[in-house]
Structures are given as structure tokens and as C-alpha cells.
Tab-separated table of C-alpha atoms in Angstrom:
chain	number	residue	atom	x	y	z
A	1	MET	CA	-13.183	18.616	6.841
A	2	ALA	CA	-9.737	17.502	5.681
A	3	TYR	CA	-6.856	17.822	8.129
A	4	ASP	CA	-3.224	17.735	7.051
A	5	PRO	CA	-1.096	16.197	9.830
A	6	LEU	CA	1.815	18.384	8.761
A	7	ASP	CA	-0.204	21.481	9.657
A	8	LEU	CA	0.353	20.448	13.290
A	9	ASN	CA	3.529	20.960	15.321
A	10	LEU	CA	5.216	17.552	15.446
A	11	ARG	CA	7.171	18.351	18.588
A	12	HIS	CA	3.963	19.242	20.403
A	13	LEU	CA	2.383	15.981	19.243
A	14	HIS	CA	5.333	14.025	20.601
A	15	ALA	CA	5.081	15.970	23.855
A	16	LEU	CA	1.382	15.107	24.062
A	17	ALA	CA	2.258	11.411	23.904
A	18	THR	CA	4.957	11.915	26.563
A	19	ALA	CA	2.556	13.783	28.858
A	20	THR	CA	-0.033	10.998	28.687
A	21	GLU	CA	2.659	8.397	29.353
A	22	LEU	CA	4.105	10.245	32.365
A	23	GLY	CA	0.793	11.644	33.596
A	24	SER	CA	2.364	15.045	34.155
A	25	ILE	CA	2.944	18.196	32.131
A	26	SER	CA	5.975	19.161	34.206
A	27	LEU	CA	7.634	15.759	33.799
A	28	ALA	CA	6.858	15.776	30.081
A	29	ALA	CA	8.345	19.274	29.723
A	30	GLU	CA	11.551	18.074	31.363
A	31	ALA	CA	11.682	14.967	29.162
A	32	GLU	CA	11.055	17.028	26.021
A	33	ASN	CA	13.532	19.762	26.995
A	34	LEU	CA	10.782	22.391	26.880
A	35	SER	CA	9.564	24.854	29.448
A	36	GLN	CA	6.324	23.921	31.158
A	37	PRO	CA	4.488	27.025	29.833
A	38	ALA	CA	5.700	26.316	26.291
A	39	LEU	CA	4.482	22.716	26.476
A	40	THR	CA	1.145	23.718	28.003
A	41	GLN	CA	0.585	26.306	25.294
A	42	GLY	CA	1.719	23.923	22.538
A	43	ILE	CA	-0.718	21.168	23.487
A	44	ALA	CA	-3.503	23.731	23.921
A	45	LYS	CA	-2.810	24.994	20.400
A	46	VAL	CA	-3.123	21.486	18.964
A	47	GLU	CA	-6.461	21.118	20.778
A	48	ARG	CA	-7.686	24.424	19.320
A	49	GLN	CA	-6.617	23.427	15.817
A	50	LEU	CA	-8.528	20.144	16.042
A	51	GLY	CA	-11.431	21.443	18.093
A	52	VAL	CA	-11.246	18.621	20.643
A	53	ALA	CA	-9.910	18.102	24.163
A	54	LEU	CA	-6.972	15.705	24.145
A	55	LEU	CA	-6.044	15.880	27.846
A	56	ASP	CA	-8.002	15.732	31.072
A	57	ARG	CA	-6.234	18.164	33.378
A	58	ARG	CA	-6.430	17.548	37.125
A	59	ALA	CA	-4.650	18.876	40.183
A	60	ASP	CA	-2.630	15.664	40.451
A	61	GLY	CA	-1.671	15.426	36.774
A	62	VAL	CA	-3.073	14.736	33.326
A	63	SER	CA	-4.487	11.813	31.400
A	64	ALA	CA	-5.624	11.403	27.822
A	65	THR	CA	-9.249	11.781	26.889
A	66	ALA	CA	-10.735	8.968	24.800
A	67	LEU	CA	-10.043	10.973	21.646
A	68	GLY	CA	-6.576	11.907	22.861
A	69	ALA	CA	-5.746	8.278	23.583
A	70	ALA	CA	-6.704	7.304	20.018
A	71	LEU	CA	-4.429	9.995	18.624
A	72	VAL	CA	-1.548	9.127	20.960
A	73	VAL	CA	-1.509	5.529	19.702
A	74	ARG	CA	-0.945	6.829	16.187
A	75	ILE	CA	1.609	9.421	17.314
A	76	ARG	CA	3.706	6.676	18.892
A	77	ALA	CA	3.383	4.564	15.755
A	78	ALA	CA	4.429	7.525	13.592
A	79	TYR	CA	7.557	8.132	15.630
A	80	ALA	CA	8.333	4.420	15.571
A	81	ARG	CA	8.368	4.655	11.757
A	82	LEU	CA	10.718	7.639	11.891
A	83	ALA	CA	12.928	5.911	14.466
A	84	GLU	CA	13.219	2.884	12.201
A	85	ALA	CA	14.439	5.169	9.424
A	86	SER	CA	16.886	6.742	11.880
A	87	ARG	CA	18.347	3.357	12.774
A	88	ALA	CA	18.737	2.536	9.088
A	89	SER	CA	20.632	5.790	8.577
A	90	ALA	CA	22.870	5.018	11.550
A	91	ARG	CA	23.743	1.674	9.984
A	92	SER	CA	24.688	3.643	6.875
A	93	GLY	CA	27.323	5.525	8.871
A	94	ALA	CA	25.370	8.560	10.082
A	95	ARG	CA	27.021	10.833	12.631
A	96	GLY	CA	24.072	13.068	13.425
A	97	PHE	CA	21.940	13.394	16.540
A	98	ALA	CA	21.237	10.298	18.615
A	99	ARG	CA	17.445	10.640	18.230
A	100	PRO	CA	16.994	12.751	15.084
A	101	GLU	CA	13.336	11.801	14.647
A	102	ARG	CA	12.430	13.763	17.781
A	103	LEU	CA	13.832	16.971	16.296
A	104	ILE	CA	12.259	16.799	12.835
A	105	SER	CA	9.785	19.577	12.080
A	106	ALA	CA	6.671	19.382	9.934
A	107	THR	CA	8.196	21.997	7.610
A	108	GLN	CA	11.253	19.814	7.039
A	109	LEU	CA	9.187	16.694	6.401
A	110	ARG	CA	6.861	18.499	4.012
A	111	ALA	CA	9.766	19.879	1.979
A	112	TYR	CA	11.652	16.590	1.968
A	113	LEU	CA	8.659	14.535	0.832
A	114	ALA	CA	7.946	17.099	-1.888
A	115	LEU	CA	11.533	16.735	-3.083
A	116	ALA	CA	11.344	12.927	-2.946
A	117	ASN	CA	8.168	12.965	-5.036
A	118	ALA	CA	9.143	15.719	-7.493
A	119	GLY	CA	12.792	14.789	-8.130
A	120	SER	CA	14.135	18.354	-8.179
A	121	PHE	CA	14.318	21.331	-5.852
A	122	ALA	CA	12.612	23.547	-8.428
A	123	ALA	CA	9.641	21.224	-8.839
A	124	ALA	CA	9.385	20.670	-5.081
A	125	ALA	CA	9.397	24.418	-4.431
A	126	LEU	CA	6.698	24.951	-7.060
A	127	GLN	CA	4.607	22.148	-5.584
A	128	GLN	CA	4.854	23.606	-2.085
A	129	GLY	CA	4.530	27.249	-3.087
A	130	GLN	CA	7.913	27.993	-1.501
A	131	SER	CA	11.203	29.379	-2.700
A	132	GLN	CA	13.952	26.990	-3.762
A	133	PRO	CA	16.271	28.281	-0.996
A	134	ALA	CA	13.599	27.408	1.595
A	135	VAL	CA	13.368	23.818	0.315
A	136	HIS	CA	17.175	23.581	0.136
A	137	ARG	CA	17.460	24.793	3.716
A	138	ALA	CA	14.874	22.326	5.038
A	139	VAL	CA	16.588	19.369	3.346
A	140	ARG	CA	20.077	20.462	4.464
A	141	ASP	CA	18.783	20.791	8.036
A	142	LEU	CA	17.568	17.194	7.829
A	143	GLU	CA	20.966	16.069	6.568
A	144	SER	CA	22.551	17.817	9.554
A	145	LEU	CA	20.202	16.003	11.912
A	146	TYR	CA	21.014	12.619	10.373
A	147	GLY	CA	24.675	13.298	9.664
A	148	VAL	CA	24.495	11.585	6.293
A	149	PRO	CA	23.714	12.748	2.720
A	150	LEU	CA	20.057	12.260	1.838
A	151	VAL	CA	20.156	13.495	-1.778
A	152	GLU	CA	22.712	13.554	-4.563
A	153	ARG	CA	22.845	15.468	-7.812
A	154	ARG	CA	21.701	13.694	-10.985
A	155	GLY	CA	21.929	15.997	-13.983
A	156	ARG	CA	19.353	18.746	-13.543
A	157	GLY	CA	17.586	16.871	-10.793
A	158	VAL	CA	18.411	14.970	-7.639
A	159	ALA	CA	18.088	11.391	-6.472
A	160	LEU	CA	17.725	10.080	-2.947
A	161	THR	CA	20.626	8.193	-1.432
A	162	HIS	CA	20.010	4.847	0.255
A	163	ALA	CA	19.589	6.602	3.610
A	164	GLY	CA	17.394	9.182	1.884
A	165	ARG	CA	15.081	6.521	0.494
A	166	ARG	CA	14.756	4.932	3.921
A	167	LEU	CA	13.890	8.284	5.457
A	168	ALA	CA	11.357	9.065	2.718
A	169	ARG	CA	9.617	5.740	3.320
A	170	GLY	CA	9.606	6.262	7.077
A	171	ALA	CA	8.302	9.798	6.665
A	172	ARG	CA	5.459	8.735	4.367
A	173	LEU	CA	4.403	6.000	6.770
A	174	ALA	CA	4.629	8.377	9.734
A	175	VAL	CA	2.358	10.886	8.000
A	176	LEU	CA	-0.111	8.085	7.230
A	177	GLU	CA	-0.175	7.082	10.896
A	178	LEU	CA	-0.873	10.660	11.967
A	179	ALA	CA	-3.580	11.030	9.316
A	180	ALA	CA	-5.235	7.837	10.591
A	181	GLY	CA	-5.011	9.201	14.127
A	182	LEU	CA	-6.880	12.343	13.088
A	183	VAL	CA	-9.583	10.227	11.456
A	184	GLU	CA	-10.026	8.245	14.669
A	185	ALA	CA	-9.721	11.157	17.122
A	186	LEU	CA	-11.980	13.783	15.578
A	187	PRO	CA	-15.683	13.577	16.452
A	188	GLU	CA	-16.871	14.203	12.898
A	189	GLY	CA	-13.989	12.272	11.416
A	190	ALA	CA	-11.497	13.750	9.001
A	191	ALA	CA	-11.689	13.061	5.284
A	192	GLU	CA	-10.311	9.585	4.669
A	193	ARG	CA	-8.892	7.674	1.744
A	194	ILE	CA	-8.278	3.983	1.231
A	195	ALA	CA	-5.804	3.128	-1.533
A	196	ILE	CA	-6.025	-0.333	-3.079
A	197	GLY	CA	-3.488	-2.068	-5.268
A	198	ALA	CA	-5.456	-4.340	-7.584
A	199	MET	CA	-3.959	-7.234	-9.509
A	200	PRO	CA	-5.878	-8.663	-12.481
A	201	LEU	CA	-8.001	-11.427	-10.948
A	202	CYS	CA	-9.503	-9.387	-8.114
A	203	ARG	CA	-10.578	-6.701	-10.605
A	204	ALA	CA	-12.954	-9.102	-12.351
A	205	LEU	CA	-15.630	-9.686	-9.705
A	206	VAL	CA	-14.577	-9.573	-6.081
A	207	LEU	CA	-13.135	-6.073	-5.791
A	208	PRO	CA	-15.863	-4.198	-7.712
A	209	HIS	CA	-18.533	-5.894	-5.582
A	210	ALA	CA	-16.775	-4.912	-2.346
A	211	ILE	CA	-16.189	-1.328	-3.488
A	212	ALA	CA	-19.845	-0.878	-4.479
A	213	ALA	CA	-21.003	-2.138	-1.079
A	214	PHE	CA	-18.450	0.070	0.671
A	215	ALA	CA	-19.506	3.182	-1.260
A	216	ARG	CA	-23.106	2.671	-0.183
A	217	SER	CA	-22.175	2.674	3.503
A	218	GLU	CA	-19.054	4.907	3.655
A	219	ALA	CA	-19.829	7.759	1.291
A	220	ARG	CA	-17.274	10.139	2.825
A	221	VAL	CA	-14.312	7.810	2.238
A	222	THR	CA	-12.425	8.176	-1.045
A	223	VAL	CA	-11.505	4.847	-2.657
A	224	ASP	CA	-8.374	5.011	-4.826
A	225	VAL	CA	-7.698	1.923	-6.972
A	226	ARG	CA	-4.300	1.466	-8.606
A	227	GLU	CA	-4.054	-1.360	-11.140
A	228	GLY	CA	-0.865	-3.276	-11.777
A	229	SER	CA	1.132	-6.452	-11.396
A	230	TRP	CA	2.658	-7.585	-8.112
A	231	ARG	CA	6.019	-6.126	-9.105
A	232	GLU	CA	4.437	-2.781	-9.944
A	233	LEU	CA	2.501	-2.560	-6.679
A	234	VAL	CA	4.798	-3.950	-3.999
A	235	GLU	CA	7.044	-0.882	-3.635
A	236	PRO	CA	4.096	1.558	-3.485
A	237	LEU	CA	2.636	-0.678	-0.770
A	238	LEU	CA	5.851	-0.584	1.262
A	239	ASP	CA	6.067	3.186	0.749
A	240	GLY	CA	2.529	3.739	1.990
A	241	GLU	CA	1.195	4.942	-1.362
A	242	ILE	CA	-1.343	2.113	-1.208
A	243	ASP	CA	-2.815	0.503	1.907
A	244	VAL	CA	-3.642	-3.000	0.759
A	245	MET	CA	-2.753	-5.107	-2.273
A	246	ILE	CA	-5.180	-7.737	-3.537
A	247	GLY	CA	-4.182	-10.611	-5.806
A	248	ALA	CA	-2.088	-13.765	-6.036
A	249	LEU	CA	0.028	-14.304	-2.923
A	250	ARG	CA	3.724	-15.177	-2.989
A	251	ASP	CA	4.909	-18.482	-1.522
A	252	VAL	CA	6.738	-16.492	1.160
A	253	ALA	CA	5.730	-12.983	2.180
A	254	PRO	CA	8.517	-10.481	1.404
A	255	ALA	CA	10.184	-8.712	4.320
A	256	GLY	CA	7.988	-6.050	5.847
A	257	LEU	CA	4.740	-7.489	4.475
A	258	GLU	CA	1.994	-9.796	5.749
A	259	GLN	CA	-0.309	-11.963	3.609
A	260	THR	CA	-3.863	-13.142	4.354
A	261	PRO	CA	-5.554	-15.703	2.056
A	262	LEU	CA	-9.015	-14.971	0.676
A	263	PHE	CA	-9.674	-17.992	-1.554
A	264	GLU	CA	-8.078	-20.682	-3.698
A	265	ASP	CA	-8.344	-20.066	-7.429
A	266	ARG	CA	-8.398	-23.107	-9.740
A	267	LEU	CA	-7.286	-22.235	-13.237
A	268	VAL	CA	-8.518	-23.449	-16.616
A	269	ILE	CA	-7.260	-23.414	-20.193
A	270	VAL	CA	-9.207	-20.943	-22.322
A	271	GLY	CA	-9.510	-20.522	-26.105
A	272	ARG	CA	-12.040	-19.223	-28.621
A	273	VAL	CA	-15.418	-20.934	-28.653
A	274	ASP	CA	-14.713	-22.870	-31.890
A	275	HIS	CA	-11.087	-23.661	-31.074
A	276	PRO	CA	-9.932	-27.046	-32.434
A	277	LEU	CA	-9.509	-28.289	-28.849
A	278	ALA	CA	-12.945	-27.107	-27.667
A	279	GLY	CA	-14.989	-29.951	-26.209
A	280	ARG	CA	-11.939	-32.181	-25.800
A	281	THR	CA	-9.739	-33.193	-22.889
A	282	PRO	CA	-6.330	-32.233	-24.233
A	283	GLU	CA	-3.107	-34.095	-23.596
A	284	PRO	CA	0.213	-32.260	-23.158
A	285	ALA	CA	1.064	-33.126	-26.767
A	286	ASP	CA	-2.131	-31.405	-27.937
A	287	LEU	CA	-1.228	-28.249	-26.021
A	288	LEU	CA	2.181	-28.078	-27.667
A	289	ARG	CA	0.639	-27.701	-31.126
A	290	TYR	CA	-0.914	-24.282	-30.451
A	291	PRO	CA	0.495	-20.838	-29.640
A	292	TRP	CA	0.120	-19.530	-26.100
A	293	ILE	CA	-0.315	-16.336	-24.173
A	294	ALA	CA	1.674	-16.696	-20.958
A	295	ALA	CA	1.965	-14.587	-17.828
A	296	PRO	CA	5.207	-12.646	-17.239
A	297	HIS	CA	8.272	-14.476	-15.931
A	298	GLY	CA	8.468	-14.686	-12.147
A	299	SER	CA	4.705	-14.625	-11.556
A	300	PRO	CA	2.849	-17.536	-9.872
A	301	LEU	CA	0.699	-17.861	-12.992
A	302	ARG	CA	3.782	-18.359	-15.181
A	303	ALA	CA	5.007	-21.192	-12.958
A	304	LEU	CA	1.584	-22.883	-13.056
A	305	TRP	CA	1.505	-22.595	-16.849
A	306	GLN	CA	4.886	-24.307	-17.094
A	307	GLY	CA	3.509	-27.086	-14.894
A	308	LEU	CA	0.931	-27.949	-17.549
A	309	PHE	CA	3.613	-29.750	-19.501
A	310	ALA	CA	4.702	-32.121	-16.719
A	311	GLY	CA	8.338	-31.087	-16.801
A	312	GLY	CA	8.700	-31.760	-20.531
A	313	ALA	CA	9.072	-29.391	-23.436
A	314	VAL	CA	7.345	-26.061	-22.985
A	315	PRO	CA	5.844	-24.289	-26.011
A	316	GLU	CA	7.298	-20.984	-27.011
A	317	ALA	CA	5.137	-18.302	-25.435
A	318	LEU	CA	4.637	-16.112	-28.469
A	319	ILE	CA	2.819	-13.506	-26.391
A	320	GLU	CA	3.760	-12.606	-22.828
A	321	CYS	CA	0.989	-10.504	-21.351
A	322	GLY	CA	-0.641	-9.669	-18.016
A	323	SER	CA	-3.570	-7.658	-19.400
A	324	VAL	CA	-6.804	-9.656	-19.369
A	325	MET	CA	-8.387	-7.179	-21.787
A	326	VAL	CA	-5.675	-7.805	-24.366
A	327	ILE	CA	-5.754	-11.566	-23.752
A	328	ARG	CA	-9.511	-11.704	-24.365
A	329	GLY	CA	-9.166	-9.887	-27.674
A	330	VAL	CA	-6.359	-12.120	-28.960
A	331	LEU	CA	-8.154	-15.319	-27.956
A	332	ARG	CA	-11.335	-14.332	-29.817
A	333	ASP	CA	-9.505	-13.898	-33.117
A	334	SER	CA	-6.925	-16.697	-33.118
A	335	ASP	CA	-6.006	-20.228	-32.063
A	336	PHE	CA	-4.040	-18.969	-29.073
A	337	LEU	CA	-4.573	-20.607	-25.696
A	338	THR	CA	-4.018	-19.235	-22.215
A	339	LEU	CA	-4.263	-20.269	-18.586
A	340	LEU	CA	-6.658	-18.106	-16.566
A	341	SER	CA	-9.184	-18.097	-13.779
A	342	PRO	CA	-12.711	-18.604	-15.176
A	343	ASP	CA	-13.729	-15.583	-13.084
A	344	GLN	CA	-11.593	-13.351	-15.308
A	345	VAL	CA	-13.459	-14.295	-18.494
A	346	ALA	CA	-16.860	-15.108	-17.000
A	347	PRO	CA	-18.869	-12.878	-19.422
A	348	GLU	CA	-17.111	-14.341	-22.480
A	349	LEU	CA	-17.655	-17.908	-21.253
A	350	ALA	CA	-21.322	-17.211	-20.485
A	351	THR	CA	-22.018	-15.622	-23.892
A	352	GLY	CA	-20.152	-18.255	-25.918
A	353	VAL	CA	-17.348	-16.012	-27.118
A	354	LEU	CA	-14.651	-18.045	-25.365
A	355	SER	CA	-14.539	-21.661	-24.319
A	356	GLN	CA	-13.005	-23.569	-21.435
A	357	ILE	CA	-10.701	-26.259	-22.783
A	358	GLY	CA	-10.952	-29.364	-20.628
A	359	ALA	CA	-11.658	-29.492	-16.911
A	360	PRO	CA	-10.154	-27.235	-14.220
A	361	ILE	CA	-6.571	-28.312	-13.623
A	362	ASP	CA	-5.956	-29.928	-10.249
A	363	HIS	CA	-2.402	-28.711	-9.800
A	364	ALA	CA	-3.020	-25.231	-11.246
A	365	VAL	CA	-4.232	-23.588	-8.057
A	366	ARG	CA	-3.080	-20.259	-6.692
A	367	THR	CA	-3.965	-18.497	-3.486
A	368	ILE	CA	-5.604	-15.088	-3.814
A	369	GLY	CA	-5.459	-12.802	-0.836
A	370	LEU	CA	-4.519	-9.548	0.824
A	371	THR	CA	-1.019	-8.186	1.319
A	372	VAL	CA	-0.439	-5.359	3.802
A	373	ARG	CA	2.500	-3.801	5.601
A	374	GLN	CA	3.576	-5.362	8.863
A	375	ASN	CA	2.096	-3.496	11.836
A	376	TRP	CA	-0.483	-1.792	9.629
A	377	ARG	CA	-3.460	-0.826	11.779
A	378	PRO	CA	-6.507	-0.102	9.625
A	379	THR	CA	-8.910	2.616	10.687
A	380	PRO	CA	-12.484	1.470	11.458
A	381	GLU	CA	-13.544	2.416	7.924
A	382	GLN	CA	-10.640	0.516	6.377
A	383	GLU	CA	-11.450	-2.484	8.568
A	384	HIS	CA	-15.037	-2.295	7.321
A	385	PHE	CA	-13.810	-2.437	3.729
A	386	LEU	CA	-11.734	-5.549	4.491
A	387	GLN	CA	-14.821	-7.223	5.982
A	388	LEU	CA	-16.817	-6.410	2.847
A	389	LEU	CA	-14.014	-7.814	0.727
A	390	HIS	CA	-14.163	-11.136	2.584
A	391	ALA	CA	-17.958	-11.172	2.157
A	392	ALA	CA	-17.630	-10.472	-1.579
A	393	VAL	CA	-15.651	-13.688	-2.084
A	394	GLY	CA	-18.690	-15.854	-1.326
A	395	GLU	CA	-21.146	-13.553	-3.090
A	396	THR	CA	-19.468	-13.155	-6.471
A	397	ARG	CA	-17.251	-16.059	-7.401
A	398	LEU	CA	-18.369	-18.658	-9.931
A	399	PRO	CA	-19.777	-21.785	-8.196
A	400	GLU	CA	-17.308	-24.089	-9.945
A	401	ASN	CA	-14.388	-21.985	-8.751
A	402	ARG	CA	-15.309	-21.544	-5.072
């Protein structure tokens, strides 16, 4: 069964975490500025909605059950994400409440995220099945909490301000934390999704192998693969739209991200099977005589390609392309050359359609690995997928490129 975290009362969830921390409903009610009966009834309602006991109630106080403790960890993480967005808004000059994240309702978050995704109040209202005035009111209430504009008019639509973008990111990550908490806390487990950002190399062998193994053992988990370059995937990763990005690592991990190496990838020059340079060990001067397909500017692969020419003249890259499918087609029908991992064209090399030109290049090595958000805590199922991904490296890669 799928559970939407925003179907739950966020204030009651926060109070649940406070009650387990203080060990007392009465102390938690005081800390949350709620009456004790209201807090007792609120937590009981959450338990009824989920069908599990979250608190052990005793004469001397309360403590979290095992399932409650798992959920509370995620509740605290969710509010930490919202608090981070609150601090960013305060740095932007907000004059709202001191702890606005503690007053946000699920209705407000749902409407605001719909607006952030849809780009207009009309589209957000349609998406949520609400009236436009209801969405307007929810967003304006959030602006009152934060004391800073979150949206601004842009023609017929709206755009998020800087503070608005920070809040949208924090809200998305908070909802993800709560969703993970429901997966971990519910006996049968809620429906789960793992979203993967896949760069070109990992799509050739490693990722498909890991996904197939994962599907055999975790049939109830939806695997969502989004293809793209590093630049296309990094913002969705930071926003929580994808959970893990797989591909060439940067020399330094960008702020807010962590990188884990999987393997070193040694690149080769590739051309058609009967290319004039096939069977030879080319010199830099030989490479200058032929047209090239090069990776986009700013990518690690582009820098390694430039290094082929030892700091001298670089040939004009007549085609700049990151699509391996397109590259394969051009190479088959021309004298173009490119620099690739042999894993990416393994079928063409094996069947004699393409040819490796010369030996693997010693200095043309890039690190392939995982990139995740800092403080990302995978669920057990997501952790299982990461283990399968590590195993797939040794099971699928070409022997000469391990």
C-alpha cells in the first residue's frame, strides 16, 4: 500500500518526535504549545492511519516502539531539511517566525510543491484538484511564516525567488525523508521507489546488470532511471528528484554532495573497423589528420581527449556529442575518431563493426562512481541496490578494463 507523507499531520509527527525525546506526553505538549489531550489524540490518529503502534505508553511516561523509533529518525531528518531552508531564508532578510518550519502544515507544503513543479497557480490547482484561491492562500500563508517573498510574477506564470527555491528544495527533501520513514516503520513496508541518474558509461553494462539483479529480489520497489549528463542530473539530485547519480566523478565533489568511487575506467581511441589507423599505434600527428567526435566542454572526458595531444595543437572537434548511440552510428560510416571506454562499444568491438585504435591510453583514466546528497540515508532496499551495483562492477566489466 502506498502512503503519502503529506496525508499525515506534520505537527503531530513533530510532536511524536518530541514526546520520544522527552519521554513524556505532558512535557511534549508543553514544548509543542498543544494541550495534552490534543497531543494524545493527534499521535493516536497517526497510529490509526498507519496501523502501527508508535509509542509504548507507561505510567511513568512514553518511549518509542521499534517502528516508532525508525520513523522518528526520519521525522527529525525531515525537519532538519526544513530548518536548513529556514536559515537560508533568514539570511535572505526574512522577518517571519523564528522557527517557521515547526508551523508548516502538510496542506501548505503540498500546494507549494505543486506550484513549484507546475509554474502557475492555475496548473497547481488543477494538479491538486483544488481551487486557485486555496493554492494562493496556502502559498501566502507560507510567505507570512517566512516573512519573505517566495514567488514572483513572470508573465502568465510565476517563478520562485531565491528563498523560494531554497524552501522548495528543503520541502522536497523533507518529504523524501518522511516517505523513507514510512517504508522503514510499516510492517508490510510502503511502496518504494529508487530514482537513479545514469550517465552514459554506467548505462552500458554495470547499471543494467545491477537493476536486473535488484528486480529479481525487490519486486515491490519501483526503479526509475533518468538518463543525462552530469550537468543535467546534478540539480535533480540536489532537489531529491533522483537518489543517486552514477557516472564519471568530478575532481572535487560539489557542495552538498558526496562521491564514492566504483572503478577506474581506462579509455581507448575508437574508429570504424577498416579505419586507416586500425592496427597501428598512432602518434599525435596521425590523430590530427582525422576528424573527431569530442565530449562536451567541461566534462572529464573532454579534458582527457585534449590530453591526447600532449599540450600541442588540438584538432577541431567537428562533432561535439555525449550520446553513445549517435557516436556509434557516425563512427561506422566515416573516418571520425573518438575517445571512449571500451565498455561503451563492447558489442561493436566484439562483432568487428568498430575497432580499437592503439592500446589503452595510460593517462586517459577517469574514476566512475556514485554521487549522493550529503547526509542521505538509504533505506534497506536502497542500500541493497548499492551493494548489487558494487557487485556488478566485477561481474560485467571487460577484463582489459578492470
